[in-house]
Amino acid sequence: MSTRLLPRITPLLPRRRPNPPVTPALAAALARVLAARATDPTWPRSLAALLPPPLSDARLAAAVSSLADPDLALALISWSKSHYHHDAPTTPLAHSALLRLLARARRFDAAEATLQSMSPAATPTRACLGELSAAYADAGMDRKAAETCARARDLHGALPVARHCNRLLRLLVERRRWKDARNLYDEMLADEGGADNYSTCVMVRGMCLEGRVEEGIKLIEVRWGAGCIPHVVFYNVLIDGYCRRGDIGRALLLLGDMETKGFLPTVVTYSVLINWLGRKGDLEKIGSLLGEMRVRGLCPSVQIYNTVADALCKWQSASQAMSVLKQMFASGCDPDVVTFNTLISAFCREGNVRQAVKLLREAIRMDLEPNQFSYTPLIHGYCIRGEVMVASDLLVEMMGRGHTPDLVTFGALIHGLVVSGQVSEALIVREKMAERQVMPDANIYNVLISGLCKKRMLPAAKNLVVEMLEQNVQLDKFLYTTLIDGFIRSENLSDARKIFEFMEEKGVCPDVVGYNAMIKGYCKFGMMNEAVLCMSNMRKAGCIPDEFTYTTLIDGYAKQGNISAALRFTCDMMKRRCNPNVVTYSSLICGYCKIGDTDTAEDLFANMQSEGLFPNVVHYTILIGSLFRKDKVFQAAEYFEHMLLNHCSPNDVTLHYLVNGLTNCMPSIMNSKYSEAHKKNALLDVFKGLISDGLDPRISAYNAIIFSLCRHNMLEKALDLKEKMPNKGYSPDPVTFLSLLYGFCSVRKPRDWRSVLPNEFQQVELEIICRHETLFDQHVDKSVSCEVSRVLQLYVEEFQSIQQPEVFAGS
């Protein structure tokens, strides 16, 4: 070694011994001392003994990190400042350790105070700022998270590491703050190693949420290999993006493209596709994908089975969805409470609450915990059926399982009660809600007020409106319209108008339904000028009149006999491409009948059918009544026959018109010589035959109608009319029973004749029956007449066997 080199060699400085680590025992001792500081005045000395000087920043940071309680860590930092107040070293590591503890505990106020207390020389570390930013993001505080990231960049020249920034990036994407998310992502890319696979995946998911799937694909291509190695998760995100956009075809193409790129689809991949296919109701494709999964050896998850069950419930039936439950048991996949809730809800919607209850009991048997979504559909379903006690028992059972009824549960109970007409009981439930401090929302108030208005309990409805205003529950268009309609139903147009005006004062613009309700009120009271003005205001407000608007006005004018005005609005209706409906035609037919123009009314009836609209009982009834009043008996009878041939059941008004029409027009029927075509009309032929035999005209009218109903297989309607005859002051006679016998034989239930025929007839009554059998036989099939003849023969034989012993007894 050179003598010139030796003098330049200096001895090494003595190596500084590192501070001993904070062992678990030391950490526990520190925690005990700090926890006892309120009761032990010597705690500062005890701490000094545990952490003797010189206390380095690293040593203090280790001590802080060893404490699980942030309050103890704050006390330790405070102690270090006071204990070393003259020669206290800067402690950036210790304060950074404290910031990490505060961030994990979400003690954000204390964290901000700690940051402000740190001297400019004690800069918080990049890692602790990253943890704090991530904590802010997890708490949904995107502004504070962004500020903390910016502070890290300003202090250290770089953003926090990717795993911390990703939390903020995900939050910005979830909140659709695309510009801020893109700026953060670009900043992360600018830092070396600042963006990872997850960062890119978050950005791609955001683009897919907006439907910009192609941009997401381009981003993956740009980043491919540059710190980003796409995997199956990227494909799952892109497939979901296409599905969200409604482009399931491309999503399926991407599924096929996965294998060519070396990626195998996972259960999640299929779950995404099946979920969206289920929403569209493409059950065939779902079955194909499930088969593909089996080929790949992938077992469907419980989520996939639940999706399939839900799709079957929506697009087919709950009974078919039960097959999914059987498949789950067969494949060893345990159903969860969502599976049962889906099926329970579906069966309740179909009205099969019995099966729904069985499913609830099965879920309980399998140790699954039913929740509010299990009980609520059942409570609603039983209320609609009127089985309130069963619904109440289910509510008690739900509460017994620890589930407190919420707005949804109470809402289902109230809605079910209102639908079943038990509005008073629904009001009691509302009182129970108040007792439990659960205040009704706008939907519950709407349901209650709607029910009260339909029951015409308007004072109670008003009280609920006042309560809504006191509770600051916003009144919506639906509620205002409900009230307007309720007052109009109660013939209180003045209050209806006040509510309509109050609605406009409050800035709630009526929609087409609200305007229609008001127009209906004006028309009901014959105030046609006001109704037309209301429709004009409706147009000015941007609401387009619909077929209900026009039909209401047409009906109003028709009822006044103002056919020209009704036709003017009909033409305007058609010009605006709003086609007349069955109600429009019934209004016009009624209008023409009102002025006695039955010929035009009949033309409208024919035109209506040519337009593909099927007449209902209203149309037939209007024409039948009007034609009888005009003494056009044969046309009226033909419309009745036409009505029955089209399986349109007459109502009480129709039957009233028929009975009165036949009896009032009896002279025309008896004296007129009508054609062979008219003879085929059973109603007139039977009525004339009965009258000719000297029978009571009004009872004969009832019998002719009952027979006509029976020959058209409307036995139930005929029996109902027979039951109503005594209420009208007319008792069924032997001909009534003969008519019903034809009904039983027409529906092939001849054995049921004993339920309507009395145990015995007098001889003269039997003669009347046999005499008119020939008349009735002309209007029924031979098979029916033969069956009637057989039953009557049997009855006569029984009658004779009863009478024979009496004859011998008399002799």
Tab-separated table of N, CA, C and O in Angstrom, residues 312-416:
chain	number	residue	atom	x	y	z
A	312	LEU	N	-87.981	-15.587	-15.187
A	312	LEU	CA	-89.126	-16.474	-15.404
A	312	LEU	C	-90.386	-15.910	-14.747
A	312	LEU	O	-91.477	-16.002	-15.305
A	313	CYS	N	-90.216	-15.323	-13.568
A	313	CYS	CA	-91.369	-14.717	-12.881
A	313	CYS	C	-91.952	-13.569	-13.689
A	313	CYS	O	-93.169	-13.411	-13.788
A	314	LYS	N	-91.076	-12.746	-14.276
A	314	LYS	CA	-91.536	-11.561	-14.995
A	314	LYS	C	-92.102	-11.894	-16.364
A	314	LYS	O	-93.076	-11.290	-16.808
A	315	TRP	N	-91.470	-12.852	-17.054
A	315	TRP	CA	-91.831	-13.089	-18.451
A	315	TRP	C	-92.676	-14.332	-18.672
A	315	TRP	O	-93.221	-14.527	-19.754
A	316	GLN	N	-92.758	-15.197	-17.676
A	316	GLN	CA	-93.617	-16.382	-17.825
A	316	GLN	C	-94.537	-16.486	-16.612
A	316	GLN	O	-95.558	-15.823	-16.567
A	317	SER	N	-94.159	-17.275	-15.628
A	317	SER	CA	-95.012	-17.382	-14.441
A	317	SER	C	-94.193	-17.855	-13.254
A	317	SER	O	-93.098	-18.409	-13.405
A	318	ALA	N	-94.743	-17.622	-12.069
A	318	ALA	CA	-94.065	-18.041	-10.844
A	318	ALA	C	-93.946	-19.561	-10.775
A	318	ALA	O	-92.959	-20.096	-10.268
A	319	SER	N	-94.948	-20.251	-11.301
A	319	SER	CA	-94.916	-21.727	-11.278
A	319	SER	C	-93.723	-22.255	-12.071
A	319	SER	O	-93.051	-23.211	-11.640
A	320	GLN	N	-93.449	-21.646	-13.228
A	320	GLN	CA	-92.296	-22.090	-14.015
A	320	GLN	C	-90.979	-21.707	-13.341
A	320	GLN	O	-89.977	-22.395	-13.486
A	321	ALA	N	-90.988	-20.589	-12.608
A	321	ALA	CA	-89.774	-20.177	-11.890
A	321	ALA	C	-89.437	-21.151	-10.770
A	321	ALA	O	-88.279	-21.241	-10.349
A	322	MET	N	-90.428	-21.903	-10.293
A	322	MET	CA	-90.168	-22.895	-9.238
A	322	MET	C	-89.184	-23.953	-9.697
A	322	MET	O	-88.502	-24.574	-8.878
A	323	SER	N	-89.103	-24.170	-11.015
A	323	SER	CA	-88.167	-25.169	-11.532
A	323	SER	C	-86.723	-24.782	-11.218
A	323	SER	O	-85.855	-25.650	-11.062
A	324	VAL	N	-86.449	-23.474	-11.115
A	324	VAL	CA	-85.097	-23.009	-10.788
A	324	VAL	C	-84.721	-23.458	-9.386
A	324	VAL	O	-83.587	-23.883	-9.132
A	325	LEU	N	-85.688	-23.373	-8.467
A	325	LEU	CA	-85.424	-23.805	-7.091
A	325	LEU	C	-85.077	-25.290	-7.062
A	325	LEU	O	-84.151	-25.714	-6.352
A	326	LYS	N	-85.778	-26.084	-7.863
A	326	LYS	CA	-85.483	-27.525	-7.921
A	326	LYS	C	-84.089	-27.773	-8.497
A	326	LYS	O	-83.356	-28.641	-8.020
A	327	GLN	N	-83.720	-27.001	-9.530
A	327	GLN	CA	-82.375	-27.142	-10.120
A	327	GLN	C	-81.294	-26.797	-9.111
A	327	GLN	O	-80.239	-27.437	-9.065
A	328	MET	N	-81.544	-25.788	-8.299
A	328	MET	CA	-80.558	-25.386	-7.294
A	328	MET	C	-80.323	-26.511	-6.296
A	328	MET	O	-79.186	-26.843	-5.966
A	329	PHE	N	-81.408	-27.111	-5.825
A	329	PHE	CA	-81.266	-28.225	-4.883
A	329	PHE	C	-80.530	-29.396	-5.535
A	329	PHE	O	-79.658	-30.023	-4.919
A	330	ALA	N	-80.861	-29.663	-6.800
A	330	ALA	CA	-80.242	-30.795	-7.502
A	330	ALA	C	-78.754	-30.578	-7.731
A	330	ALA	O	-77.966	-31.528	-7.700
A	331	SER	N	-78.337	-29.327	-7.969
A	331	SER	CA	-76.925	-29.036	-8.256
A	331	SER	C	-76.101	-28.770	-7.005
A	331	SER	O	-74.900	-28.533	-7.093
A	332	GLY	N	-76.749	-28.783	-5.846
A	332	GLY	CA	-76.007	-28.544	-4.603
A	332	GLY	C	-75.768	-27.082	-4.308
A	332	GLY	O	-74.969	-26.742	-3.432
A	333	CYS	N	-76.462	-26.189	-5.025
A	333	CYS	CA	-76.332	-24.740	-4.783
A	333	CYS	C	-77.449	-24.322	-3.840
A	333	CYS	O	-78.630	-24.409	-4.189
A	334	ASP	N	-77.084	-23.893	-2.649
A	334	ASP	CA	-78.098	-23.522	-1.662
A	334	ASP	C	-78.756	-22.195	-2.022
A	334	ASP	O	-78.063	-21.198	-2.228
A	335	PRO	N	-80.077	-22.167	-2.100
A	335	PRO	CA	-80.756	-20.888	-2.353
A	335	PRO	C	-80.583	-19.955	-1.163
A	335	PRO	O	-80.401	-20.420	-0.024
A	336	ASP	N	-80.604	-18.674	-1.418
A	336	ASP	CA	-80.530	-17.705	-0.331
A	336	ASP	C	-81.881	-17.031	-0.160
A	336	ASP	O	-82.859	-17.381	-0.833
A	337	VAL	N	-81.948	-16.059	0.739
A	337	VAL	CA	-83.227	-15.417	1.021
A	337	VAL	C	-83.739	-14.642	-0.196
A	337	VAL	O	-84.952	-14.505	-0.393
A	338	VAL	N	-82.817	-14.175	-1.070
A	338	VAL	CA	-83.232	-13.457	-2.283
A	338	VAL	C	-84.006	-14.398	-3.207
A	338	VAL	O	-84.993	-13.992	-3.840
A	339	THR	N	-83.572	-15.650	-3.296
A	339	THR	CA	-84.269	-16.647	-4.121
A	339	THR	C	-85.729	-16.767	-3.687
A	339	THR	O	-86.653	-16.687	-4.502
A	340	PHE	N	-85.911	-16.962	-2.389
A	340	PHE	CA	-87.267	-17.129	-1.867
A	340	PHE	C	-88.073	-15.834	-1.989
A	340	PHE	O	-89.265	-15.865	-2.301
A	341	ASN	N	-87.423	-14.699	-1.747
A	341	ASN	CA	-88.137	-13.425	-1.856
A	341	ASN	C	-88.655	-13.195	-3.274
A	341	ASN	O	-89.760	-12.682	-3.479
A	342	THR	N	-87.830	-13.569	-4.265
A	342	THR	CA	-88.234	-13.415	-5.669
A	342	THR	C	-89.491	-14.230	-5.964
A	342	THR	O	-90.439	-13.743	-6.582
A	343	LEU	N	-89.498	-15.487	-5.505
A	343	LEU	CA	-90.641	-16.372	-5.755
A	343	LEU	C	-91.865	-15.947	-4.949
A	343	LEU	O	-92.994	-15.965	-5.456
A	344	ILE	N	-91.647	-15.554	-3.700
A	344	ILE	CA	-92.770	-15.105	-2.852
A	344	ILE	C	-93.455	-13.900	-3.489
A	344	ILE	O	-94.680	-13.847	-3.600
A	345	SER	N	-92.654	-12.929	-3.921
A	345	SER	CA	-93.199	-11.719	-4.537
A	345	SER	C	-93.987	-12.056	-5.810
A	345	SER	O	-95.068	-11.511	-6.050
A	346	ALA	N	-93.452	-12.975	-6.621
A	346	ALA	CA	-94.111	-13.343	-7.881
A	346	ALA	C	-95.450	-14.036	-7.630
A	346	ALA	O	-96.457	-13.727	-8.276
A	347	PHE	N	-95.477	-14.986	-6.704
A	347	PHE	CA	-96.736	-15.682	-6.405
A	347	PHE	C	-97.771	-14.717	-5.829
A	347	PHE	O	-98.966	-14.832	-6.119
A	348	CYS	N	-97.318	-13.762	-5.029
A	348	CYS	CA	-98.247	-12.768	-4.469
A	348	CYS	C	-98.823	-11.885	-5.572
A	348	CYS	O	-100.010	-11.551	-5.551
A	349	ARG	N	-97.977	-11.504	-6.548
A	349	ARG	CA	-98.478	-10.697	-7.669
A	349	ARG	C	-99.542	-11.455	-8.446
A	349	ARG	O	-100.481	-10.858	-8.979
A	350	GLU	N	-99.394	-12.784	-8.544
A	350	GLU	CA	-100.366	-13.603	-9.267
A	350	GLU	C	-101.573	-13.960	-8.409
A	350	GLU	O	-102.486	-14.631	-8.875
A	351	GLY	N	-101.556	-13.527	-7.138
A	351	GLY	CA	-102.685	-13.782	-6.251
A	351	GLY	C	-102.631	-15.111	-5.534
A	351	GLY	O	-103.560	-15.461	-4.796
A	352	ASN	N	-101.540	-15.872	-5.715
A	352	ASN	CA	-101.412	-17.186	-5.078
A	352	ASN	C	-100.627	-17.037	-3.771
A	352	ASN	O	-99.477	-17.458	-3.650
A	353	VAL	N	-101.286	-16.422	-2.772
A	353	VAL	CA	-100.587	-16.171	-1.504
A	353	VAL	C	-100.368	-17.453	-0.716
A	353	VAL	O	-99.454	-17.535	0.113
A	354	ARG	N	-101.178	-18.466	-0.963
A	354	ARG	CA	-101.008	-19.747	-0.243
A	354	ARG	C	-99.643	-20.361	-0.572
A	354	ARG	O	-98.904	-20.788	0.313
A	355	GLN	N	-99.328	-20.384	-1.867
A	355	GLN	CA	-98.030	-20.928	-2.275
A	355	GLN	C	-96.895	-20.050	-1.752
A	355	GLN	O	-95.834	-20.544	-1.365
A	356	ALA	N	-97.117	-18.743	-1.733
A	356	ALA	CA	-96.092	-17.820	-1.236
A	356	ALA	C	-95.792	-18.083	0.241
A	356	ALA	O	-94.625	-18.054	0.666
A	357	VAL	N	-96.838	-18.360	1.023
A	357	VAL	CA	-96.634	-18.666	2.451
A	357	VAL	C	-95.843	-19.965	2.619
A	357	VAL	O	-94.976	-20.082	3.485
A	358	LYS	N	-96.138	-20.961	1.766
A	358	LYS	CA	-95.386	-22.220	1.831
A	358	LYS	C	-93.895	-21.980	1.608
A	358	LYS	O	-93.041	-22.584	2.265
A	359	LEU	N	-93.588	-21.082	0.669
A	359	LEU	CA	-92.184	-20.752	0.400
A	359	LEU	C	-91.543	-20.049	1.590
A	359	LEU	O	-90.376	-20.300	1.925
A	360	LEU	N	-92.293	-19.182	2.250
A	360	LEU	CA	-91.777	-18.513	3.454
A	360	LEU	C	-91.437	-19.537	4.523
A	360	LEU	O	-90.367	-19.470	5.152
A	361	ARG	N	-92.333	-20.503	4.730
A	361	ARG	CA	-92.085	-21.540	5.751
A	361	ARG	C	-90.894	-22.421	5.371
A	361	ARG	O	-90.117	-22.835	6.224
A	362	GLU	N	-90.732	-22.679	4.082
A	362	GLU	CA	-89.588	-23.478	3.627
A	362	GLU	C	-88.283	-22.736	3.885
A	362	GLU	O	-87.285	-23.326	4.302
A	363	ALA	N	-88.283	-21.424	3.644
A	363	ALA	CA	-87.084	-20.618	3.894
A	363	ALA	C	-86.714	-20.660	5.373
A	363	ALA	O	-85.532	-20.797	5.736
A	364	ILE	N	-87.720	-20.553	6.238
A	364	ILE	CA	-87.461	-20.603	7.686
A	364	ILE	C	-86.940	-21.982	8.083
A	364	ILE	O	-86.017	-22.111	8.901
A	365	ARG	N	-87.510	-23.030	7.475
A	365	ARG	CA	-87.060	-24.398	7.777
A	365	ARG	C	-85.591	-24.600	7.402
A	365	ARG	O	-84.872	-25.363	8.057
A	366	MET	N	-85.139	-23.889	6.352
A	366	MET	CA	-83.746	-24.001	5.909
A	366	MET	C	-82.805	-23.062	6.677
A	366	MET	O	-81.664	-22.874	6.289
A	367	ASP	N	-83.320	-22.493	7.774
A	367	ASP	CA	-82.535	-21.589	8.626
A	367	ASP	C	-82.128	-20.309	7.907
A	367	ASP	O	-81.135	-19.665	8.280
A	368	LEU	N	-82.871	-19.942	6.869
A	368	LEU	CA	-82.668	-18.632	6.252
A	368	LEU	C	-83.488	-17.614	7.032
A	368	LEU	O	-84.572	-17.942	7.528
A	369	GLU	N	-82.979	-16.409	7.129
A	369	GLU	CA	-83.668	-15.383	7.908
A	369	GLU	C	-84.527	-14.513	6.990
A	369	GLU	O	-83.997	-13.663	6.265
A	370	PRO	N	-85.853	-14.715	6.993
A	370	PRO	CA	-86.697	-13.858	6.158
A	370	PRO	C	-86.580	-12.394	6.598
A	370	PRO	O	-86.363	-12.111	7.775
A	371	ASN	N	-86.728	-11.486	5.657
A	371	ASN	CA	-86.624	-10.070	5.972
A	371	ASN	C	-87.900	-9.350	5.538
A	371	ASN	O	-88.901	-9.979	5.203
A	372	GLN	N	-87.824	-8.022	5.525
A	372	GLN	CA	-89.008	-7.241	5.154
A	372	GLN	C	-89.475	-7.544	3.739
A	372	GLN	O	-90.676	-7.523	3.455
A	373	PHE	N	-88.515	-7.845	2.842
A	373	PHE	CA	-88.885	-8.145	1.462
A	373	PHE	C	-89.585	-9.500	1.357
A	373	PHE	O	-90.220	-9.784	0.341
A	374	SER	N	-89.465	-10.331	2.381
A	374	SER	CA	-90.171	-11.608	2.400
A	374	SER	C	-91.621	-11.413	2.831
A	374	SER	O	-92.547	-11.993	2.253
A	375	TYR	N	-91.814	-10.592	3.857
A	375	TYR	CA	-93.142	-10.431	4.452
A	375	TYR	C	-94.012	-9.398	3.742
A	375	TYR	O	-95.232	-9.559	3.668
A	376	THR	N	-93.397	-8.331	3.230
A	376	THR	CA	-94.180	-7.221	2.673
A	376	THR	C	-95.120	-7.656	1.543
A	376	THR	O	-96.302	-7.289	1.549
A	377	PRO	N	-94.657	-8.444	0.535
A	377	PRO	CA	-95.610	-8.874	-0.519
A	377	PRO	C	-96.756	-9.707	0.030
A	377	PRO	O	-97.893	-9.594	-0.446
A	378	LEU	N	-96.471	-10.528	1.042
A	378	LEU	CA	-97.522	-11.362	1.629
A	378	LEU	C	-98.552	-10.508	2.360
A	378	LEU	O	-99.764	-10.739	2.242
A	379	ILE	N	-98.071	-9.522	3.111
A	379	ILE	CA	-98.984	-8.624	3.828
A	379	ILE	C	-99.888	-7.912	2.831
A	379	ILE	O	-101.105	-7.817	3.015
A	380	HIS	N	-99.286	-7.432	1.754
A	380	HIS	CA	-100.048	-6.735	0.708
A	380	HIS	C	-101.047	-7.677	0.047
A	380	HIS	O	-102.223	-7.326	-0.167
A	381	GLY	N	-100.589	-8.886	-0.271
A	381	GLY	CA	-101.438	-9.863	-0.961
A	381	GLY	C	-102.652	-10.258	-0.138
A	381	GLY	O	-103.775	-10.337	-0.668
A	382	TYR	N	-102.469	-10.516	1.156
A	382	TYR	CA	-103.597	-10.910	2.003
A	382	TYR	C	-104.572	-9.761	2.221
A	382	TYR	O	-105.778	-9.972	2.331
A	383	CYS	N	-104.046	-8.522	2.277
A	383	CYS	CA	-104.942	-7.364	2.414
A	383	CYS	C	-105.839	-7.229	1.197
A	383	CYS	O	-107.038	-6.961	1.318
A	384	ILE	N	-105.267	-7.398	0.013
A	384	ILE	CA	-106.054	-7.296	-1.221
A	384	ILE	C	-107.154	-8.356	-1.246
A	384	ILE	O	-108.259	-8.117	-1.729
A	385	ARG	N	-106.862	-9.532	-0.693
A	385	ARG	CA	-107.867	-10.604	-0.624
A	385	ARG	C	-108.901	-10.346	0.473
A	385	ARG	O	-109.858	-11.094	0.609
A	386	GLY	N	-108.677	-9.307	1.282
A	386	GLY	CA	-109.600	-9.007	2.370
A	386	GLY	C	-109.321	-9.785	3.639
A	386	GLY	O	-110.074	-9.678	4.616
A	387	GLU	N	-108.225	-10.559	3.659
A	387	GLU	CA	-107.861	-11.353	4.845
A	387	GLU	C	-106.910	-10.534	5.719
A	387	GLU	O	-105.710	-10.813	5.827
A	388	VAL	N	-107.486	-9.511	6.365
A	388	VAL	CA	-106.681	-8.548	7.115
A	388	VAL	C	-106.051	-9.195	8.342
A	388	VAL	O	-104.920	-8.861	8.719
A	389	MET	N	-106.748	-10.109	8.975
A	389	MET	CA	-106.210	-10.743	10.187
A	389	MET	C	-104.943	-11.546	9.874
A	389	MET	O	-103.984	-11.519	10.635
A	390	VAL	N	-104.949	-12.245	8.731
A	390	VAL	CA	-103.756	-13.009	8.338
A	390	VAL	C	-102.594	-12.050	8.076
A	390	VAL	O	-101.458	-12.298	8.486
A	391	ALA	N	-102.898	-10.931	7.400
A	391	ALA	CA	-101.868	-9.927	7.131
A	391	ALA	C	-101.312	-9.370	8.435
A	391	ALA	O	-100.095	-9.182	8.576
A	392	SER	N	-102.189	-9.127	9.411
A	392	SER	CA	-101.748	-8.602	10.708
A	392	SER	C	-100.862	-9.608	11.436
A	392	SER	O	-99.852	-9.238	12.040
A	393	ASP	N	-101.229	-10.886	11.350
A	393	ASP	CA	-100.412	-11.934	11.994
A	393	ASP	C	-99.014	-11.988	11.377
A	393	ASP	O	-98.018	-12.170	12.090
A	394	LEU	N	-98.942	-11.828	10.061
A	394	LEU	CA	-97.644	-11.833	9.388
A	394	LEU	C	-96.807	-10.621	9.799
A	394	LEU	O	-95.582	-10.721	9.955
A	395	LEU	N	-97.461	-9.489	9.988
A	395	LEU	CA	-96.746	-8.289	10.440
A	395	LEU	C	-96.173	-8.505	11.839
A	395	LEU	O	-95.023	-8.153	12.115
A	396	VAL	N	-96.986	-9.116	12.726
A	396	VAL	CA	-96.511	-9.415	14.084
A	396	VAL	C	-95.346	-10.404	14.035
A	396	VAL	O	-94.350	-10.259	14.759
A	397	GLU	N	-95.460	-11.411	13.169
A	397	GLU	CA	-94.384	-12.403	13.024
A	397	GLU	C	-93.093	-11.738	12.544
A	397	GLU	O	-92.002	-12.030	13.034
A	398	MET	N	-93.222	-10.820	11.588
A	398	MET	CA	-92.054	-10.114	11.076
A	398	MET	C	-91.374	-9.309	12.175
A	398	MET	O	-90.153	-9.321	12.320
A	399	MET	N	-92.188	-8.637	12.973
A	399	MET	CA	-91.637	-7.844	14.073
A	399	MET	C	-90.992	-8.749	15.117
A	399	MET	O	-89.974	-8.388	15.724
A	400	GLY	N	-91.591	-9.921	15.331
A	400	GLY	CA	-91.016	-10.870	16.280
A	400	GLY	C	-89.646	-11.369	15.861
A	400	GLY	O	-88.836	-11.781	16.691
A	401	ARG	N	-89.366	-11.323	14.567
A	401	ARG	CA	-88.061	-11.731	14.062
A	401	ARG	C	-87.062	-10.575	14.045
A	401	ARG	O	-85.981	-10.701	13.478
A	402	GLY	N	-87.473	-9.465	14.646
A	402	GLY	CA	-86.545	-8.349	14.780
A	402	GLY	C	-86.549	-7.371	13.630
A	402	GLY	O	-85.662	-6.513	13.542
A	403	HIS	N	-87.530	-7.476	12.725
A	403	HIS	CA	-87.598	-6.560	11.587
A	403	HIS	C	-88.668	-5.502	11.862
A	403	HIS	O	-89.850	-5.819	11.939
A	404	THR	N	-88.242	-4.282	12.033
A	404	THR	CA	-89.171	-3.185	12.301
A	404	THR	C	-89.865	-2.776	11.010
A	404	THR	O	-89.193	-2.551	9.999
A	405	PRO	N	-91.185	-2.682	11.030
A	405	PRO	CA	-91.886	-2.250	9.809
A	405	PRO	C	-91.418	-0.866	9.379
A	405	PRO	O	-91.274	0.032	10.210
A	406	ASP	N	-91.159	-0.703	8.115
A	406	ASP	CA	-90.736	0.594	7.597
A	406	ASP	C	-91.815	1.133	6.669
A	406	ASP	O	-92.928	0.609	6.594
A	407	LEU	N	-91.469	2.184	5.949
A	407	LEU	CA	-92.438	2.799	5.037
A	407	LEU	C	-92.961	1.805	4.008
A	407	LEU	O	-94.149	1.814	3.661
A	408	VAL	N	-92.060	0.940	3.512
A	408	VAL	CA	-92.466	-0.012	2.465
A	408	VAL	C	-93.497	-0.996	3.008
A	408	VAL	O	-94.524	-1.270	2.382
A	409	THR	N	-93.246	-1.520	4.220
A	409	THR	CA	-94.162	-2.491	4.815
A	409	THR	C	-95.514	-1.846	5.122
A	409	THR	O	-96.569	-2.376	4.769
A	410	PHE	N	-95.460	-0.710	5.821
A	410	PHE	CA	-96.712	-0.020	6.129
A	410	PHE	C	-97.439	0.396	4.849
A	410	PHE	O	-98.663	0.330	4.777
A	411	GLY	N	-96.667	0.826	3.857
A	411	GLY	CA	-97.269	1.229	2.585
A	411	GLY	C	-97.988	0.076	1.917
A	411	GLY	O	-99.087	0.244	1.373
A	412	ALA	N	-97.385	-1.125	1.956
A	412	ALA	CA	-98.023	-2.309	1.370
A	412	ALA	C	-99.316	-2.646	2.098
A	412	ALA	O	-100.338	-2.983	1.481
A	413	LEU	N	-99.284	-2.551	3.438
A	413	LEU	CA	-100.471	-2.851	4.246
A	413	LEU	C	-101.588	-1.856	3.954
A	413	LEU	O	-102.741	-2.233	3.727
A	414	ILE	N	-101.235	-0.575	3.903
A	414	ILE	CA	-102.240	0.468	3.650
A	414	ILE	C	-102.803	0.338	2.239
A	414	ILE	O	-104.021	0.414	2.027
A	415	HIS	N	-101.927	0.117	1.251
A	415	HIS	CA	-102.391	-0.026	-0.129
A	415	HIS	C	-103.332	-1.214	-0.275
A	415	HIS	O	-104.384	-1.128	-0.936
A	416	GLY	N	-102.958	-2.338	0.343
A	416	GLY	CA	-103.804	-3.525	0.258
A	416	GLY	C	-105.171	-3.293	0.882
A	416	GLY	O	-106.191	-3.717	0.336
